[in-house]
PDB file of C-alpha atoms in Angstrom:
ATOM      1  CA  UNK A   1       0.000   0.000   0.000  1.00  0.00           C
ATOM      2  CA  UNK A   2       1.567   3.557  -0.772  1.00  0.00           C
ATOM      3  CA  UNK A   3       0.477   6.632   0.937  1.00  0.00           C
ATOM      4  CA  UNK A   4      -3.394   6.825   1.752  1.00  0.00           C
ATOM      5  CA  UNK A   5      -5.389   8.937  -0.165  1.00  0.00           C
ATOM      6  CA  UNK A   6      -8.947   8.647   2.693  1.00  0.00           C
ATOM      7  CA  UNK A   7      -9.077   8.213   6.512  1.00  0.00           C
ATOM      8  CA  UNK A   8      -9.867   4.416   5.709  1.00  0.00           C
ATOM      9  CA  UNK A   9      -6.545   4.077   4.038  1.00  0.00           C
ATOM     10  CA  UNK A  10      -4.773   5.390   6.460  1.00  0.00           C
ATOM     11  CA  UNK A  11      -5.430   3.955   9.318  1.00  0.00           C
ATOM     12  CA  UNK A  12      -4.788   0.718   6.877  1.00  0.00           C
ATOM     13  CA  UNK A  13      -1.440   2.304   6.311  1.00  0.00           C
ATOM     14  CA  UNK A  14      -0.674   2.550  10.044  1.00  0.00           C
ATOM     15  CA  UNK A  15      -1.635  -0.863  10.279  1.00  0.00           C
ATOM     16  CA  UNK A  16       0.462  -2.383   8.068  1.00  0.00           C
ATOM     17  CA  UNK A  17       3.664  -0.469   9.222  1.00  0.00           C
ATOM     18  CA  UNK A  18       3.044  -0.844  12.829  1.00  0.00           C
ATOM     19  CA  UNK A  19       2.396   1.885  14.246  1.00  0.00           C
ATOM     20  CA  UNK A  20       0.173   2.188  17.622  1.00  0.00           C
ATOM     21  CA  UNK A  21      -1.985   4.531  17.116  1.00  0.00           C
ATOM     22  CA  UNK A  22      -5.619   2.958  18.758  1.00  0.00           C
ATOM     23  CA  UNK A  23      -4.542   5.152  21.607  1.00  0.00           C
ATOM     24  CA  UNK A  24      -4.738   8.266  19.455  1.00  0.00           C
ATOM     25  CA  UNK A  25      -7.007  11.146  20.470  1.00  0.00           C
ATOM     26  CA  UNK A  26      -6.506  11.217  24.321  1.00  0.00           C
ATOM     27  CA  UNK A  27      -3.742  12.308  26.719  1.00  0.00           C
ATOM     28  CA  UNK A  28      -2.710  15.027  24.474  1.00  0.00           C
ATOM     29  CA  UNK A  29      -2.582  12.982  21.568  1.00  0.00           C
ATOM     30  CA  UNK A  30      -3.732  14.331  18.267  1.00  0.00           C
ATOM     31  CA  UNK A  31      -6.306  11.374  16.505  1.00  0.00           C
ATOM     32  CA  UNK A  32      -6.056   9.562  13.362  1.00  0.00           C
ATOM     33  CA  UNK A  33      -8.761  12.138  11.895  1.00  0.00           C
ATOM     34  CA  UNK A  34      -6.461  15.471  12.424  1.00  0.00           C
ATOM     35  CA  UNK A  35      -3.431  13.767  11.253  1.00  0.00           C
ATOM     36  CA  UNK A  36      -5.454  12.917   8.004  1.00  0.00           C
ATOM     37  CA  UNK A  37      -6.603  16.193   8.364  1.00  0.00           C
ATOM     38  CA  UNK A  38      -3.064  17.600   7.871  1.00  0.00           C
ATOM     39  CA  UNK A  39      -2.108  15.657   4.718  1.00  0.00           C
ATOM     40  CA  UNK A  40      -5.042  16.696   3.260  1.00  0.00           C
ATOM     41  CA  UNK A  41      -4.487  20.580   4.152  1.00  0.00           C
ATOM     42  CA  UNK A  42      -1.102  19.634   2.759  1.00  0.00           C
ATOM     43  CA  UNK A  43       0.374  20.277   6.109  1.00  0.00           C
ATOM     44  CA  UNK A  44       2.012  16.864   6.578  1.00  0.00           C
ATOM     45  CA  UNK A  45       3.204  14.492   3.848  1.00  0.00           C
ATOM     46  CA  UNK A  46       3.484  10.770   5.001  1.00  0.00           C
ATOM     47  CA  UNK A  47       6.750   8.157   3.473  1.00  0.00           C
ATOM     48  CA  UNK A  48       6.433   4.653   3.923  1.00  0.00           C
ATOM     49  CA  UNK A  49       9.739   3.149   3.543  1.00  0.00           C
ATOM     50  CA  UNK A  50      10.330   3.792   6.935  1.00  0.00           C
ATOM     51  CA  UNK A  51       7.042   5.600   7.793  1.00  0.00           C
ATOM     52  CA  UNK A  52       7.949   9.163   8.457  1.00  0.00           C
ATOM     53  CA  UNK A  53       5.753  12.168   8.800  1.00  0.00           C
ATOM     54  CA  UNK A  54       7.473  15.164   6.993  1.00  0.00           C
ATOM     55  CA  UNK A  55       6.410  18.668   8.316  1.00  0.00           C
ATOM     56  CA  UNK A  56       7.660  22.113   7.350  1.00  0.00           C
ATOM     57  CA  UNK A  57       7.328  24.213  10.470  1.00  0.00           C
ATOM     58  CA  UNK A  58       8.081  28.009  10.974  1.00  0.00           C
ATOM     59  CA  UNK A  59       8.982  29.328  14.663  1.00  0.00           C
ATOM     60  CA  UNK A  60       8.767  33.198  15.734  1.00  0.00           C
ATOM     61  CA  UNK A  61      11.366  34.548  17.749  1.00  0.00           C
ATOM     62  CA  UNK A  62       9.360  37.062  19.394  1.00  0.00           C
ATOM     63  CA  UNK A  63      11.424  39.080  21.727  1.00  0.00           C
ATOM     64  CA  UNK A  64      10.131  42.124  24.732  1.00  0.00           C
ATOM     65  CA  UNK A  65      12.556  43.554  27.074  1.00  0.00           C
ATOM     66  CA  UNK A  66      15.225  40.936  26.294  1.00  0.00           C
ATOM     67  CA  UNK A  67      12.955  38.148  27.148  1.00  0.00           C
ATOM     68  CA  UNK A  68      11.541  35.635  24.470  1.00  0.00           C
ATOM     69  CA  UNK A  69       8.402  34.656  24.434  1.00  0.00           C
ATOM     70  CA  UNK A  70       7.457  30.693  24.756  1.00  0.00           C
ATOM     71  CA  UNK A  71       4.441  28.762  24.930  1.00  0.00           C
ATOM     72  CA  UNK A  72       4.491  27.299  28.563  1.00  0.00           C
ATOM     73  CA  UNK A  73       1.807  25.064  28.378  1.00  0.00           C
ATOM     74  CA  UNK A  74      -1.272  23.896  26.305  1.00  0.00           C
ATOM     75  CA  UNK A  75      -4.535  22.969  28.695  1.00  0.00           C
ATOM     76  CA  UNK A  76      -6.106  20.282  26.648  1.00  0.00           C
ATOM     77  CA  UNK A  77     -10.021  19.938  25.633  1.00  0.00           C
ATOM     78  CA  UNK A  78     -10.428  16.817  28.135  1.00  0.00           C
ATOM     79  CA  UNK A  79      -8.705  19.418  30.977  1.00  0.00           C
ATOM     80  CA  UNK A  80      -5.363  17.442  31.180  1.00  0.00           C
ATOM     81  CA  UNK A  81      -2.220  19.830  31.022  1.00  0.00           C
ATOM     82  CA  UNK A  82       0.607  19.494  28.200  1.00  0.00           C
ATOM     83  CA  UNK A  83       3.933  21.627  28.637  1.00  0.00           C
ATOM     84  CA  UNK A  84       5.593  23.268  26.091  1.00  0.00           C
ATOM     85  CA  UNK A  85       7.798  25.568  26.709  1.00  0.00           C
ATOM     86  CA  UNK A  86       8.520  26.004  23.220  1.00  0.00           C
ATOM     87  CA  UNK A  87       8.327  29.100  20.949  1.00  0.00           C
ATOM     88  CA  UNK A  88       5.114  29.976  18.763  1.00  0.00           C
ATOM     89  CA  UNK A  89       5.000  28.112  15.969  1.00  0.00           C
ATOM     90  CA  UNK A  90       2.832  27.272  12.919  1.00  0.00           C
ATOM     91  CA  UNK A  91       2.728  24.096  10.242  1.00  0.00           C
ATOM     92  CA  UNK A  92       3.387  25.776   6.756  1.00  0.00           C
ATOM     93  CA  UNK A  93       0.827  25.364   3.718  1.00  0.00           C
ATOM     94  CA  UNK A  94       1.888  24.150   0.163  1.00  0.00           C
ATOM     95  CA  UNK A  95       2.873  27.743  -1.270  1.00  0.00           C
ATOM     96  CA  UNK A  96       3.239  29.905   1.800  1.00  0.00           C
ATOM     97  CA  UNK A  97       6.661  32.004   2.446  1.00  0.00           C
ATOM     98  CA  UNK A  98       7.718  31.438   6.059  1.00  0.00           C
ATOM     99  CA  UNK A  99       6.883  35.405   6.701  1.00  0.00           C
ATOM    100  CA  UNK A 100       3.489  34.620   5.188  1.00  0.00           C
ATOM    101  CA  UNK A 101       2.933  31.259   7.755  1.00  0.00           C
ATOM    102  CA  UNK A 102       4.619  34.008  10.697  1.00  0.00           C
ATOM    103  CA  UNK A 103       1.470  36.114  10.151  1.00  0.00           C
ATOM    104  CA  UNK A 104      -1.030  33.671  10.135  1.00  0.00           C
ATOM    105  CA  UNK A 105       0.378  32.186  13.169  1.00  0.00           C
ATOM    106  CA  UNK A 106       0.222  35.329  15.316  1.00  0.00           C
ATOM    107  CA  UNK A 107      -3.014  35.950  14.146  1.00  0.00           C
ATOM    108  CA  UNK A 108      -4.357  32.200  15.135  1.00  0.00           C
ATOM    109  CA  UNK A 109      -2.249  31.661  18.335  1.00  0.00           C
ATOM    110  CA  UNK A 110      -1.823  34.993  19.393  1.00  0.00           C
ATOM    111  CA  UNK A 111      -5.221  36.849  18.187  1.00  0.00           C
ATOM    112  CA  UNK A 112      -2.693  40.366  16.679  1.00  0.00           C
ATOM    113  CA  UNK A 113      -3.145  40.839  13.308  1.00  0.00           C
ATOM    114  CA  UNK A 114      -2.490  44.275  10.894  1.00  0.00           C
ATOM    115  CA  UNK A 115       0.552  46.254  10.200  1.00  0.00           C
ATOM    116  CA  UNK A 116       2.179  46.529  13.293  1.00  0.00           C
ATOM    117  CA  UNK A 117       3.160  42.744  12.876  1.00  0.00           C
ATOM    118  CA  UNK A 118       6.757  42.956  11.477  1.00  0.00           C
ATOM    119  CA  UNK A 119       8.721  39.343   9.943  1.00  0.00           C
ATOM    120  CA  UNK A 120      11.888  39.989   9.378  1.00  0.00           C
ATOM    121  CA  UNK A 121      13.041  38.907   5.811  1.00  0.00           C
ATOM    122  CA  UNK A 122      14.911  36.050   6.242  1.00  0.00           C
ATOM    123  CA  UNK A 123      14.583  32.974   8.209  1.00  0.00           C
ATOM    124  CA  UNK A 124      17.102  30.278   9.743  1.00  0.00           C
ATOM    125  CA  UNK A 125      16.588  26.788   8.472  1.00  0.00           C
ATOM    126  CA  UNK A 126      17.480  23.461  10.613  1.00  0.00           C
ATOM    127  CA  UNK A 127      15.971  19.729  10.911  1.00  0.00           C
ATOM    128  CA  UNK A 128      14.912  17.338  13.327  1.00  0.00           C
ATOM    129  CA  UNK A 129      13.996  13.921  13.466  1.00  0.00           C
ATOM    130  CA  UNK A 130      12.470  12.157  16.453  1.00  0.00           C
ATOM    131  CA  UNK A 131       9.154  10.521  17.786  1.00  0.00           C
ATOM    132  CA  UNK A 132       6.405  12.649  16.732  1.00  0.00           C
ATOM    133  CA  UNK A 133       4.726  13.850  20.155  1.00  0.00           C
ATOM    134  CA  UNK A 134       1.570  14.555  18.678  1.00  0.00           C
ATOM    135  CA  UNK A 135       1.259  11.306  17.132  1.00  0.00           C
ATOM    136  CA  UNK A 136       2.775   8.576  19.692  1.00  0.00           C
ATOM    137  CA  UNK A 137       4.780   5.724  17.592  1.00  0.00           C
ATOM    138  CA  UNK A 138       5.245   7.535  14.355  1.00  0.00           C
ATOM    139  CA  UNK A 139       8.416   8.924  13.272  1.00  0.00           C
ATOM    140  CA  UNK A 140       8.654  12.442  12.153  1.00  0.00           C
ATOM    141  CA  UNK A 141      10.859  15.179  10.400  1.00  0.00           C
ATOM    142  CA  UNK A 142      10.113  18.412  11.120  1.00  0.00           C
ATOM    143  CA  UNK A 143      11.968  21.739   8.832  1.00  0.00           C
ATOM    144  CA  UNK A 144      12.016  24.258  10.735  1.00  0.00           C
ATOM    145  CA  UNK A 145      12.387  27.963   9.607  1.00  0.00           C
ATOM    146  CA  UNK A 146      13.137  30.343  12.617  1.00  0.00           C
ATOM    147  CA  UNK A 147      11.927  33.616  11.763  1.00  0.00           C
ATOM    148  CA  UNK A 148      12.023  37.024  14.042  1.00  0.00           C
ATOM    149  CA  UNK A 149       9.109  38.691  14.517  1.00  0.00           C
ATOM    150  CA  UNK A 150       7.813  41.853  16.462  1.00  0.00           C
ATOM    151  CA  UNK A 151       4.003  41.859  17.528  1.00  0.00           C
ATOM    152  CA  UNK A 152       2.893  44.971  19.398  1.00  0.00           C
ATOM    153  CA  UNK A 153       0.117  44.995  22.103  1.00  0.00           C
ATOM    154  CA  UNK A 154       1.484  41.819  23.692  1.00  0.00           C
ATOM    155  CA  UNK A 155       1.280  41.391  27.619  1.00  0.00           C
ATOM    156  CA  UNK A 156       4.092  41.599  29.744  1.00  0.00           C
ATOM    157  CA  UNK A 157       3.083  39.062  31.872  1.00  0.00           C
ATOM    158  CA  UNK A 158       2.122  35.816  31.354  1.00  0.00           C
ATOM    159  CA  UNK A 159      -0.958  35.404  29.508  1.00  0.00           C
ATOM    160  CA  UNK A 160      -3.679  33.264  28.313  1.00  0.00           C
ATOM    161  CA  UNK A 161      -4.880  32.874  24.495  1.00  0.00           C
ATOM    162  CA  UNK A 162      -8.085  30.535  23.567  1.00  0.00           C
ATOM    163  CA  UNK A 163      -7.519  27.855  20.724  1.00  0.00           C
ATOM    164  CA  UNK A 164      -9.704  28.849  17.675  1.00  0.00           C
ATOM    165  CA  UNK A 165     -11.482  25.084  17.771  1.00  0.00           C
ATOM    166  CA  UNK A 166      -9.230  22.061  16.691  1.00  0.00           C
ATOM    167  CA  UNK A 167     -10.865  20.114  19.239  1.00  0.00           C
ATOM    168  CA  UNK A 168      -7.826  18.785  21.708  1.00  0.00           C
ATOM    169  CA  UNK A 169      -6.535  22.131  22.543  1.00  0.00           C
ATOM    170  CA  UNK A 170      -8.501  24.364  24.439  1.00  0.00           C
ATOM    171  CA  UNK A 171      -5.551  27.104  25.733  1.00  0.00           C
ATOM    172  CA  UNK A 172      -2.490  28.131  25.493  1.00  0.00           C
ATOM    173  CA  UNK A 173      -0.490  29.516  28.030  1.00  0.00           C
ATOM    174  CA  UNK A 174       2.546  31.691  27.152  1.00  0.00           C
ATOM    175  CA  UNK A 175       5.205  33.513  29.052  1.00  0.00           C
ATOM    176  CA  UNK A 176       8.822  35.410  28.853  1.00  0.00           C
ATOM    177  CA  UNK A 177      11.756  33.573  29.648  1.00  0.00           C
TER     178      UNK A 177
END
């Protein structure tokens, strides 16, 4: 079987290369419907031979008083806690420049959107591969473009944004380190 073209075939797919993913959808786990949802968006592209999950990912550097700023923790939908401590970052769409995934990812996570958004013009580029913590048991490569960005408005504290509705997030909490 190559790589599924319906939710059907893919969970065939993770069948036949092994990976666990019945336990999908709960403790912070994204389910077998998102992930198909993100091949479909073109967000993630699967490889069989060995099953990897390719993502192109860009990360803000978003800096205030010398601090960056870092998503602490994620409360999930079922009210368990996931930490983080990572910067903001957003899955890239087929044909989208890094700065153009940068803006749509401050608008979505953060909720600032207009002009006084500034990407700078050029990005860092580096790769990992590791387990996939989103999807438990599945091998993934993520590209990451590191972008700095200055969003005005922004809290100096730590702060609280809502999750616009995938379902298994319900918050994000973000602070300065």
């Amino acid at each position: 079987m190559g790589v599924p073209g319906s939710p059907e075939q893919l969970r065939k797919w993770l069948d036949t290369h092994g990976i666990p993913y019945r336990s999908w959808g709960t403790q912070g786990a994204k389910s077998v419907d998102q992930l198909w949802d993100e091949i479909a968006a073109g967000e993630t592209v699967l490889e069989s031979e060995p099953p990897l999950r390719r993502v192109t990912v860009v990360t803000l550097r978003i800096l205030q008083s010398g601090k960056e700023l870092v998503e602490v923790a994620q409360l999930m939908a079922d009210g368990s806690w996931r930490p983080r401590n990572e910067a903001p970052a957003e899955k890239m769409k087929p044909g989208e420049t890094a700065s153009e995934t940068a803006r749509r990812c401050v608008a979505e996570e953060l909720g600032v959107e207009g002009p006084g958004v500034v990407v700078s013009a050029g990005s860092e580029r580096r790769v990992r591969r590791g387990p996939s913590p989103s999807y438990p048991g599945l091998t993934a490569e993520y590209v990451f473009h590191d972008v700095d960005v200055q969003v005005p408005g922004l809290s100096s504290w730590n702060f609280w944004t809502r999750e616009a509705g995938d379902g298994v997030v319900a918050g994000h909490l973000w602070g300065w380190r």
